[in-house]
Tab-separated table of C-alpha atoms and ligand atoms in Angstrom:
chain	number	residue	atom	x	y	z
J	1	MET	CA	136.262	67.975	101.025
J	2	ARG	CA	134.209	69.151	103.933
J	3	ALA	CA	134.659	67.132	107.154
J	4	VAL	CA	132.447	64.004	107.260
J	5	ARG	CA	131.625	62.434	110.808
J	6	THR	CA	134.220	59.371	110.829
J	7	THR	CA	132.294	56.922	113.611
J	8	SER	CA	130.362	54.372	111.658
J	9	GLN	CA	126.425	55.113	111.143
J	10	VAL	CA	125.662	51.521	111.153
J	11	GLY	CA	122.128	50.858	113.247
J	12	ARG	CA	121.214	54.372	112.154
J	13	GLN	CA	118.159	54.167	110.054
J	14	ILE	CA	117.125	56.932	107.608
J	15	VAL	CA	114.144	57.024	105.952
J	16	VAL	CA	113.371	59.042	102.409
J	17	ALA	CA	110.113	59.469	101.534
J	18	GLY	CA	109.539	60.472	97.920
J	19	GLY	CA	111.728	58.820	94.827
J	20	GLY	CA	112.286	61.531	92.617
J	21	LEU	CA	115.343	63.767	91.867
J	22	ALA	CA	115.409	64.967	95.428
J	23	GLY	CA	114.977	62.145	96.823
J	24	LEU	CA	117.509	60.345	94.469
J	25	ARG	CA	120.104	63.035	95.411
J	26	THR	CA	119.739	62.371	99.064
J	27	VAL	CA	120.381	58.949	99.041
J	28	ALA	CA	123.239	59.409	96.715
J	29	GLY	CA	124.582	62.094	98.981
J	30	LEU	CA	124.455	60.525	102.240
J	31	ARG	CA	126.739	57.563	100.415
J	32	ALA	CA	129.008	59.992	98.646
J	33	LEU	CA	129.383	61.545	102.189
J	34	ARG	CA	130.303	58.016	103.516
J	35	TYR	CA	126.961	57.341	105.418
J	36	ASP	CA	127.046	53.739	106.296
J	37	GLY	CA	123.935	53.040	107.815
J	38	ALA	CA	120.750	52.023	106.810
J	39	VAL	CA	118.909	54.058	103.961
J	40	THR	CA	115.360	53.394	102.461
J	41	LEU	CA	114.173	55.084	100.088
J	42	ILE	CA	109.772	55.067	99.723
J	43	GLY	CA	108.463	56.210	96.088
J	44	ALA	CA	104.869	56.010	95.215
J	45	GLU	CA	106.022	55.916	91.293
J	46	SER	CA	106.571	52.293	90.405
J	47	ARG	CA	109.477	53.482	88.115
J	48	PRO	CA	112.927	54.230	89.655
J	49	PRO	CA	113.868	58.063	89.863
J	50	TYR	CA	113.744	59.800	86.567
J	51	ASP	CA	114.101	63.329	85.165
J	52	ARG	CA	111.074	65.681	84.745
J	53	PRO	CA	112.203	68.471	82.712
J	54	PRO	CA	112.917	66.420	79.592
J	55	LEU	CA	109.170	65.155	79.574
J	56	SER	CA	107.707	68.321	78.104
J	57	LYS	CA	110.754	68.950	75.668
J	58	LYS	CA	112.564	66.333	74.028
J	59	LEU	CA	110.543	63.399	75.319
J	60	MET	CA	107.397	65.287	74.154
J	61	ALA	CA	109.345	65.985	70.626
J	62	GLY	CA	109.866	62.465	70.144
J	63	GLN	CA	113.820	62.604	70.823
J	64	LEU	CA	113.862	60.292	73.567
J	65	ASP	CA	111.646	57.835	75.519
J	66	ASP	CA	113.327	57.467	78.736
J	67	THR	CA	114.755	59.871	81.420
J	68	THR	CA	115.426	57.542	83.960
J	69	LEU	CA	118.041	58.987	86.343
J	70	GLU	CA	119.636	55.869	88.467
J	71	PRO	CA	118.495	52.187	87.361
J	72	ASP	CA	119.731	50.629	90.075
J	73	LEU	CA	119.187	51.882	93.422
J	74	GLY	CA	120.620	48.512	95.142
J	75	SER	CA	124.262	49.386	93.630
J	76	LEU	CA	124.082	52.235	96.233
J	77	GLY	CA	122.926	49.892	99.116
J	78	VAL	CA	119.743	51.634	99.498
J	79	ASP	CA	116.310	49.157	100.808
J	80	THR	CA	113.875	51.375	97.531
J	81	ARG	CA	110.643	50.863	98.047
J	82	LEU	CA	108.672	51.589	94.765
J	83	GLY	CA	104.999	51.874	94.244
J	84	GLU	CA	104.797	52.453	98.258
J	85	THR	CA	103.275	55.566	99.415
J	86	ALA	CA	103.490	57.480	102.621
J	87	THR	CA	100.580	58.128	104.437
J	88	GLY	CA	101.563	59.637	107.668
J	89	VAL	CA	104.227	60.428	110.289
J	90	ASP	CA	104.450	59.742	114.234
J	91	ALA	CA	107.131	61.703	115.440
J	92	GLY	CA	107.173	63.998	118.455
J	93	PRO	CA	109.755	66.227	120.512
J	94	GLY	CA	111.882	63.094	121.156
J	95	SER	CA	114.430	62.355	118.017
J	96	GLY	CA	113.251	59.364	115.642
J	97	GLY	CA	109.852	58.118	114.860
J	98	VAL	CA	107.747	55.918	112.672
J	99	LEU	CA	106.682	56.795	108.800
J	100	ARG	CA	103.404	55.058	107.790
J	101	THR	CA	102.640	53.713	104.431
J	102	ASP	CA	100.008	51.939	102.533
J	103	HIS	CA	102.431	48.881	102.906
J	104	GLY	CA	103.399	49.212	106.604
J	105	GLU	CA	105.425	51.207	108.759
J	106	HIS	CA	109.017	52.388	108.815
J	107	ARG	CA	110.809	53.269	111.801
J	108	PHE	CA	113.409	56.219	111.423
J	109	ASP	CA	116.088	58.257	113.275
J	110	ASP	CA	115.904	60.585	110.461
J	111	LEU	CA	113.188	61.265	108.192
J	112	VAL	CA	113.813	63.160	104.579
J	113	LEU	CA	110.517	64.452	103.057
J	114	ALA	CA	111.060	64.636	99.336
J	115	THR	CA	107.433	64.150	97.870
J	116	GLY	CA	107.946	66.882	95.413
J	117	ALA	CA	104.382	68.397	93.987
J	118	VAL	CA	101.416	67.641	92.282
J	119	PRO	CA	99.185	69.309	89.359
J	120	VAL	CA	96.386	71.444	90.322
J	121	VAL	CA	92.967	70.018	88.991
J	122	LEU	CA	90.398	72.026	87.644
J	123	PRO	CA	86.506	71.522	88.317
J	124	GLY	CA	84.468	69.761	85.911
J	125	GLN	CA	83.478	66.631	84.368
J	126	GLY	CA	85.698	66.407	81.316
J	127	ARG	CA	88.848	64.420	81.166
J	128	GLN	CA	91.609	66.586	82.336
J	129	ARG	CA	95.173	65.548	81.467
J	130	PHE	CA	98.127	67.053	83.112
J	131	LEU	CA	102.098	66.526	82.555
J	132	ARG	CA	103.834	65.835	85.400
J	133	THR	CA	105.061	61.833	85.387
J	134	ILE	CA	106.627	60.155	82.645
J	135	ASP	CA	103.373	58.165	82.159
J	136	ASP	CA	101.990	61.464	81.717
J	137	ALA	CA	104.075	62.548	79.050
J	138	LEU	CA	104.147	58.934	77.130
J	139	THR	CA	100.213	58.959	77.127
J	140	LEU	CA	100.296	62.595	75.784
J	141	ARG	CA	102.524	62.103	73.186
J	142	ALA	CA	100.816	59.432	71.700
J	143	LEU	CA	97.839	61.400	71.719
J	144	LEU	CA	99.571	64.206	69.580
J	145	ARG	CA	98.560	64.018	65.951
J	146	PRO	CA	97.886	66.739	62.938
J	147	GLY	CA	94.642	68.327	63.488
J	148	LEU	CA	94.250	67.454	66.964
J	149	ARG	CA	92.225	70.044	69.143
J	150	LEU	CA	94.309	70.883	71.785
J	151	ALA	CA	93.199	73.069	74.804
J	152	ILE	CA	96.066	73.940	77.148
J	153	VAL	CA	95.014	75.700	80.340
J	154	GLY	CA	97.531	78.032	81.446
J	155	ALA	CA	100.377	79.834	79.563
J	156	GLY	CA	103.020	78.955	82.575
J	157	TRP	CA	106.312	77.222	81.593
J	158	ILE	CA	104.546	73.738	81.220
J	159	GLY	CA	101.992	75.114	78.810
J	160	ALA	CA	104.104	76.846	76.856
J	161	GLU	CA	106.734	73.945	76.103
J	162	LEU	CA	103.807	71.759	75.581
J	163	ALA	CA	102.199	74.090	73.069
J	164	THR	CA	105.850	74.147	71.404
J	165	ALA	CA	105.733	70.654	70.794
J	166	ALA	CA	102.012	70.134	70.085
J	167	ALA	CA	102.426	72.681	67.249
J	168	GLY	CA	105.588	71.069	66.110
J	169	ARG	CA	103.645	68.138	66.047
J	170	GLY	CA	100.788	69.537	63.744
J	171	CYS	CA	98.101	70.059	66.664
J	172	LEU	CA	95.849	72.742	66.701
J	173	VAL	CA	96.481	74.455	69.862
J	174	THR	CA	94.847	77.075	72.263
J	175	VAL	CA	96.404	78.125	75.238
J	176	VAL	CA	94.241	79.722	77.432
J	177	GLU	CA	95.575	81.876	80.267
J	178	ALA	CA	93.389	83.814	82.736
J	179	ALA	CA	96.130	86.688	83.488
J	180	ALA	CA	97.320	89.499	80.917
J	181	ALA	CA	100.164	87.594	79.719
J	182	PRO	CA	101.890	84.442	79.890
J	183	LEU	CA	104.321	83.845	82.738
J	184	ALA	CA	102.666	86.356	84.636
J	185	VAL	CA	102.446	84.058	87.600
J	186	ALA	CA	106.029	83.376	87.376
J	187	VAL	CA	107.758	86.506	86.370
J	188	GLY	CA	105.001	89.261	86.614
J	189	ALA	CA	102.564	90.807	83.524
J	190	ASP	CA	105.377	93.151	82.134
J	191	VAL	CA	108.068	90.800	81.548
J	192	GLY	CA	105.574	87.647	80.638
J	193	ALA	CA	104.152	90.392	77.776
J	194	LEU	CA	107.207	90.456	76.177
J	195	THR	CA	106.506	86.343	75.624
J	196	THR	CA	103.128	86.897	73.630
J	197	GLY	CA	104.109	87.182	70.019
J	198	TRP	CA	106.143	83.723	70.242
J	199	TYR	CA	102.447	81.535	70.377
J	200	ALA	CA	101.098	83.360	67.220
J	201	ALA	CA	104.714	83.157	65.399
J	202	ALA	CA	104.544	79.142	65.867
J	203	GLY	CA	101.082	78.990	65.011
J	204	VAL	CA	99.411	78.865	68.760
J	205	GLU	CA	96.285	80.789	69.818
J	206	LEU	CA	96.941	82.616	72.833
J	207	ARG	CA	93.547	83.722	74.689
J	208	LEU	CA	94.544	85.919	77.589
J	209	ARG	CA	92.509	87.606	80.465
J	210	GLU	CA	90.103	84.432	79.676
J	211	ARG	CA	89.413	81.950	82.868
J	212	VAL	CA	88.368	78.431	82.825
J	213	ALA	CA	85.338	77.908	84.909
J	214	SER	CA	85.616	74.131	84.370
J	215	VAL	CA	86.783	71.343	82.037
J	216	GLU	CA	83.427	69.267	80.478
J	217	PRO	CA	83.258	66.678	77.812
J	218	GLY	CA	84.231	67.851	74.662
J	219	GLY	CA	85.885	71.074	75.728
J	220	VAL	CA	86.297	73.996	78.476
J	221	ALA	CA	83.490	76.136	79.724
J	222	LEU	CA	84.876	80.002	80.083
J	223	SER	CA	83.769	81.829	82.967
J	224	SER	CA	83.013	84.663	80.564
J	225	GLY	CA	80.187	82.105	79.442
J	226	GLY	CA	82.228	80.913	76.146
J	227	TRP	CA	82.999	77.845	75.349
J	228	LEU	CA	86.014	76.061	73.996
J	229	PRO	CA	85.725	73.001	71.896
J	230	ALA	CA	88.743	70.407	72.450
J	231	ASP	CA	89.396	66.689	71.471
J	232	GLU	CA	91.751	67.240	74.537
J	233	VAL	CA	92.410	69.271	77.653
J	234	VAL	CA	95.841	69.576	79.302
J	235	THR	CA	95.665	71.528	82.413
J	236	ALA	CA	98.765	72.991	83.194
J	237	VAL	CA	97.810	75.720	85.956
J	238	GLY	CA	100.568	74.895	88.570
J	239	VAL	CA	101.343	72.627	91.106
J	240	ARG	CA	100.978	72.098	94.868
J	241	PRO	CA	103.418	70.479	97.568
J	242	ALA	CA	102.510	67.288	97.724
J	243	VAL	CA	102.135	67.335	101.694
J	244	ALA	CA	98.587	66.950	102.206
J	245	TRP	CA	99.658	63.395	103.706
J	246	LEU	CA	101.292	65.261	106.430
J	247	GLU	CA	98.242	67.517	107.698
J	248	GLY	CA	97.615	66.566	111.369
J	249	SER	CA	101.153	65.398	112.267
J	250	ALA	CA	103.585	67.451	114.101
J	251	VAL	CA	105.351	68.586	111.256
J	252	ALA	CA	104.512	72.223	110.443
J	253	LEU	CA	103.501	73.220	107.130
J	254	ASP	CA	103.293	76.371	105.213
J	255	ASN	CA	102.932	76.210	101.512
J	256	GLY	CA	105.057	73.363	101.723
J	257	VAL	CA	107.038	71.491	104.829
J	258	ALA	CA	108.502	74.639	106.409
J	259	VAL	CA	112.321	74.318	106.849
J	260	ASP	CA	114.764	76.591	107.995
J	261	GLU	CA	118.025	77.474	106.724
J	262	GLN	CA	119.298	74.129	107.489
J	263	LEU	CA	116.570	72.243	105.837
J	264	ARG	CA	115.176	71.022	109.207
J	265	ALA	CA	111.735	70.798	109.912
J	266	SER	CA	109.273	71.775	112.773
J	267	VAL	CA	110.313	67.936	114.285
J	268	PRO	CA	113.719	66.904	115.207
J	269	GLY	CA	115.058	64.577	112.921
J	270	VAL	CA	112.830	65.387	109.710
J	271	TRP	CA	114.078	67.314	106.911
J	272	ALA	CA	112.923	68.288	103.398
J	273	VAL	CA	114.427	68.846	100.217
J	274	GLY	CA	113.075	69.481	96.680
J	275	ASP	CA	109.789	70.766	95.517
J	276	CYS	CA	107.869	69.784	99.069
J	277	MET	CA	110.341	72.383	101.180
J	278	ALA	CA	109.285	75.703	101.858
J	279	PHE	CA	112.532	76.856	103.488
J	280	TRP	CA	113.750	79.976	104.714
J	281	SER	CA	115.794	81.906	102.538
J	282	ARG	CA	118.753	84.023	104.492
J	283	ARG	CA	119.606	85.885	101.263
J	284	PHE	CA	115.978	86.763	100.441
J	285	GLN	CA	115.015	87.065	104.256
J	286	ARG	CA	111.657	85.082	103.285
J	287	ARG	CA	110.625	81.730	103.188
J	288	LEU	CA	110.586	80.266	99.509
J	289	ARG	CA	109.095	77.463	97.899
J	290	LEU	CA	110.360	76.995	94.453
J	291	GLU	CA	109.843	73.950	91.848
J	292	HIS	CA	113.070	74.289	90.057
J	293	TRP	CA	115.075	71.199	89.144
J	294	ASP	CA	117.973	73.369	90.383
J	295	GLY	CA	116.712	73.144	93.719
J	296	ALA	CA	115.958	69.309	93.717
J	297	LEU	CA	119.491	68.785	92.711
J	298	ARG	CA	121.201	70.791	95.315
J	299	SER	CA	119.254	70.715	98.609
J	300	PRO	CA	119.576	67.099	99.221
J	301	ALA	CA	123.345	67.830	99.499
J	302	ALA	CA	122.863	70.135	102.377
J	303	VAL	CA	120.606	67.649	103.810
J	304	ALA	CA	123.264	64.772	103.644
J	305	ALA	CA	126.159	66.959	105.032
J	306	SER	CA	124.146	67.896	108.164
J	307	LEU	CA	123.249	63.829	108.768
J	308	THR	CA	126.945	62.958	108.549
J	309	GLY	CA	128.377	65.383	110.375
J	310	ALA	CA	129.539	68.149	107.813
J	311	PRO	CA	128.294	71.818	107.969
J	312	GLY	CA	124.988	72.100	106.199
J	313	GLY	CA	122.991	75.238	105.056
J	314	TYR	CA	121.211	76.192	102.299
J	315	ASP	CA	121.244	79.539	100.812
J	316	PRO	CA	121.010	79.298	96.996
J	317	VAL	CA	120.457	81.951	94.561
J	318	PRO	CA	117.258	80.229	92.420
J	319	TYR	CA	118.073	79.256	89.464
J	320	PHE	CA	115.590	77.881	86.611
J	321	TRP	CA	115.085	77.114	82.678
J	322	SER	CA	112.950	76.511	80.198
J	323	GLU	CA	112.888	75.922	76.627
J	324	GLN	CA	110.097	77.148	74.660
J	325	PHE	CA	109.447	78.309	70.710
J	326	GLY	CA	112.638	77.734	69.768
J	327	ARG	CA	114.415	79.705	72.862
J	328	MET	CA	116.534	78.999	75.840
J	329	ILE	CA	115.052	81.164	78.300
J	330	GLN	CA	117.183	80.944	81.917
J	331	TYR	CA	115.916	82.551	85.092
J	332	ALA	CA	118.122	83.482	88.321
J	333	GLY	CA	117.699	84.890	91.862
J	334	PHE	CA	114.276	86.046	93.149
J	335	HIS	CA	112.570	89.215	92.056
J	336	GLY	CA	109.787	89.243	94.850
J	337	GLY	CA	111.636	92.372	96.668
J	338	ALA	CA	112.639	94.238	93.268
J	339	ASP	CA	111.054	97.907	92.461
J	340	ARG	CA	112.185	98.102	89.012
J	341	ILE	CA	112.989	96.451	85.966
J	342	THR	CA	115.443	97.332	83.083
J	343	VAL	CA	115.669	95.470	79.779
J	344	ARG	CA	118.877	94.690	78.145
J	345	GLY	CA	118.549	94.574	74.013
J	346	ASP	CA	115.259	94.394	71.995
J	347	PRO	CA	112.835	91.827	73.127
J	348	ALA	CA	111.753	91.927	69.263
J	349	GLU	CA	114.973	90.088	68.649
J	350	ASP	CA	115.982	86.612	69.673
J	351	ARG	CA	118.248	87.785	72.255
J	352	TRP	CA	117.234	89.704	75.475
J	353	ALA	CA	117.297	89.858	78.881
J	354	VAL	CA	115.543	91.495	81.937
J	355	PHE	CA	117.090	92.695	85.185
J	356	TRP	CA	115.179	93.143	88.219
J	357	LEU	CA	116.529	95.506	90.732
J	358	ALA	CA	115.796	96.460	94.653
J	359	GLY	CA	117.241	100.145	94.763
J	360	ASP	CA	120.662	99.629	92.508
J	361	VAL	CA	121.348	95.650	93.936
J	362	PRO	CA	120.070	93.355	91.099
J	363	VAL	CA	118.145	91.003	92.356
J	364	ALA	CA	116.765	88.667	89.522
J	365	LEU	CA	117.522	88.347	86.052
J	366	LEU	CA	115.761	86.452	83.274
J	367	THR	CA	117.807	86.244	79.806
J	368	VAL	CA	116.379	84.350	76.572
J	369	ASN	CA	119.160	82.682	74.516
J	370	SER	CA	122.076	84.930	76.325
J	371	PRO	CA	123.715	82.351	78.460
J	372	ARG	CA	126.678	84.223	79.123
J	373	ASP	CA	124.421	87.022	80.430
J	374	LEU	CA	122.922	84.881	82.965
J	375	LEU	CA	126.528	83.468	84.033
J	376	GLN	CA	127.478	86.783	84.826
J	377	GLY	CA	124.235	88.193	86.033
J	378	ARG	CA	123.799	85.482	88.598
J	379	ARG	CA	127.283	86.005	89.740
J	380	LEU	CA	126.530	89.695	90.345
J	381	ILE	CA	123.259	88.545	92.160
J	382	GLU	CA	125.181	86.387	94.328
J	383	ALA	CA	127.457	89.208	95.386
J	384	GLY	CA	124.302	91.326	96.484
J	385	ALA	CA	126.514	94.581	95.551
J	386	GLY	CA	124.756	97.389	93.385
J	387	ALA	CA	125.432	97.551	89.598
J	388	ASP	CA	125.097	100.737	87.451
J	389	ALA	CA	121.071	99.951	85.690
J	390	THR	CA	122.586	101.771	82.478
J	391	ARG	CA	125.189	99.502	81.680
J	392	LEU	CA	122.986	96.861	82.559
J	393	ALA	CA	120.635	97.743	79.930
J	394	ASP	CA	123.473	97.925	77.082
J	395	PRO	CA	123.887	94.777	75.627
J	396	GLY	CA	127.200	96.160	74.393
J	397	VAL	CA	128.648	96.225	77.812
J	398	PRO	CA	129.518	92.566	79.366
J	399	VAL	CA	127.194	92.418	82.098
J	400	ALA	CA	130.150	91.790	84.584
J	401	GLN	CA	131.296	95.201	83.896
J	402	ALA	CA	128.144	96.459	84.908
J	403	ALA	CA	129.186	95.762	88.806
J	404	GLY	CA	129.810	98.394	91.407
J	405	GLY	CA	126.728	101.093	90.676
R	1	FAD	P1	109.498	65.408	92.274
R	1	FAD	O1	109.894	65.348	90.856
R	1	FAD	O2	107.610	65.862	92.195
R	1	FAD	O3	109.402	64.037	92.950
R	1	FAD	C1	108.432	62.995	93.865
R	1	FAD	C2	108.364	61.965	93.717
R	1	FAD	O4	107.923	61.578	95.338
R	1	FAD	C3	107.400	61.621	92.912
R	1	FAD	O5	107.790	60.497	92.183
R	1	FAD	C4	106.124	61.342	93.264
R	1	FAD	O6	105.290	60.431	93.333
R	1	FAD	C5	106.869	60.731	95.195
R	1	FAD	N1	105.460	61.021	96.078
R	1	FAD	C6	104.701	62.189	96.130
R	1	FAD	N2	103.967	61.887	97.423
R	1	FAD	C7	104.410	60.798	97.754
R	1	FAD	C8	103.857	59.990	98.901
R	1	FAD	N3	103.311	60.516	99.966
R	1	FAD	N4	104.721	58.778	99.364
R	1	FAD	C9	105.716	58.314	98.820
R	1	FAD	N5	106.013	59.008	97.277
R	1	FAD	C10	105.534	60.006	97.120
R	1	FAD	N6	112.501	72.656	86.098
R	1	FAD	C11	113.184	73.392	85.918
R	1	FAD	O7	114.232	74.293	86.550
R	1	FAD	N7	113.536	73.739	84.565
R	1	FAD	C12	112.818	72.950	83.813
R	1	FAD	O8	113.188	72.787	82.347
R	1	FAD	C13	111.914	72.311	84.064
R	1	FAD	N8	110.671	71.465	83.282
R	1	FAD	C14	109.793	70.733	84.059
R	1	FAD	C15	109.182	70.229	83.429
R	1	FAD	C16	108.082	69.229	83.185
R	1	FAD	C17	106.877	68.285	82.515
R	1	FAD	C18	107.918	69.139	85.098
R	1	FAD	C19	107.090	68.085	85.353
R	1	FAD	C20	108.594	69.918	85.703
R	1	FAD	C21	109.889	70.494	85.081
R	1	FAD	N9	110.660	71.071	86.058
R	1	FAD	C22	111.558	72.081	85.495
R	1	FAD	C23	110.686	71.094	87.581
R	1	FAD	C24	111.679	70.006	88.231
R	1	FAD	O9	111.488	68.979	87.207
R	1	FAD	C25	111.090	69.871	89.627
R	1	FAD	O10	111.651	70.790	90.288
R	1	FAD	C26	111.532	68.285	90.040
R	1	FAD	O11	111.522	67.789	89.412
R	1	FAD	C27	111.685	68.557	91.599
R	1	FAD	O12	112.028	67.201	91.949
R	1	FAD	P2	111.633	66.644	93.316
R	1	FAD	O13	112.035	65.235	93.850
R	1	FAD	O14	111.564	67.536	94.222
R	1	FAD	O15	109.608	66.259	93.298
């Protein structure tokens, strides 16, 4: 257990803006480290914090209806303000400041920004649906019925998961993707292409290299001049950090709240966690903004530690998973600096993996139905050491035994 500041923090005020997983983990982390000062959690949604990954999976498939994480924030001694939206920050070179909201003002000694991300909206006059909140998910689920013509714009993680659930409920699903392959933005077209066949096998029409110009009543207009009729259109072309409300403040933004390795923003006493933070990764020597549940889970511990006088710091090997078309996909690392890939196993089968390497050092891997490979590969990446690519490619050799180049 790390050292915790022993002096009482009574009289100190920490404000957390954003009531998602990262906001919840921040307040819970502070209390776990025996912070006894005041904490206020401000969340724009009227619900207590809930989990998002099941929204496109079990909830959409009808296997659960509620993903609430912590219904009783009062038990943590947190002043919780739900249905309240932060609108601005007044903070300068000195410590502390004021958070402005649509309900008033909150003075803070420290402010933790945890406002997450919001879906990108396409142009057009037609109704677009999204899949970010539990209300989005419940609304969408109620619409899914056999024969519904559902157009999903974007073959990323959310598009693929929704297509899985909608096809399972008998919808006529068309996924329109501007890139040459599904998941191209996330993992590159070469690796994403290995998942193309999953769509047809599930009865989903996948249209690649097809850009949507706008969403209109009755369907989507394609940049090629074509028209795709649809009863419902779900836009799943990615998210952007929910930081527009910070523009013009002293808090520096760089595709999210720019924070250092300690998750400190440019203004003293301001921090950021989860999807809204763009943190400096010592491991990968670049600024990263990730949209991973694991980051929202773990980054708050680093801030809570710093705020209570324990050693902080955040230098993760990023981790993400997705469940689509009956498969479990897991990804660890960051492949931005890779110069080659090596495929392990046969992507035509149900179990395979891809490693990205920079020289002979594995920097990322994606696994399909291979949790053991993921675990061992993640350790290799954490170690940052070289590996033998031929052994990595051989499913008969445990990944751990490929270490050492
Ligand atoms: P959020 O969950 O976005 O929470 C931020 C909260 O802040 C929101 O409630 C928002 O309303 C609130 N807020 C925004 N602006 C303000 C403001 N100005 N004032 C007050 N409050 C504000 N990740 C995985 O790794 N694996 C998965 O399989 C996976 N599946 C997913 C499926 C879906 C459908 C979605 C939507 C996401 C999925 N993710 C997955 C991503 C993961 O859920 C996110 O990375 C995680 O939720 C981020 O948590 P967060 O608290 O940083 O942000």
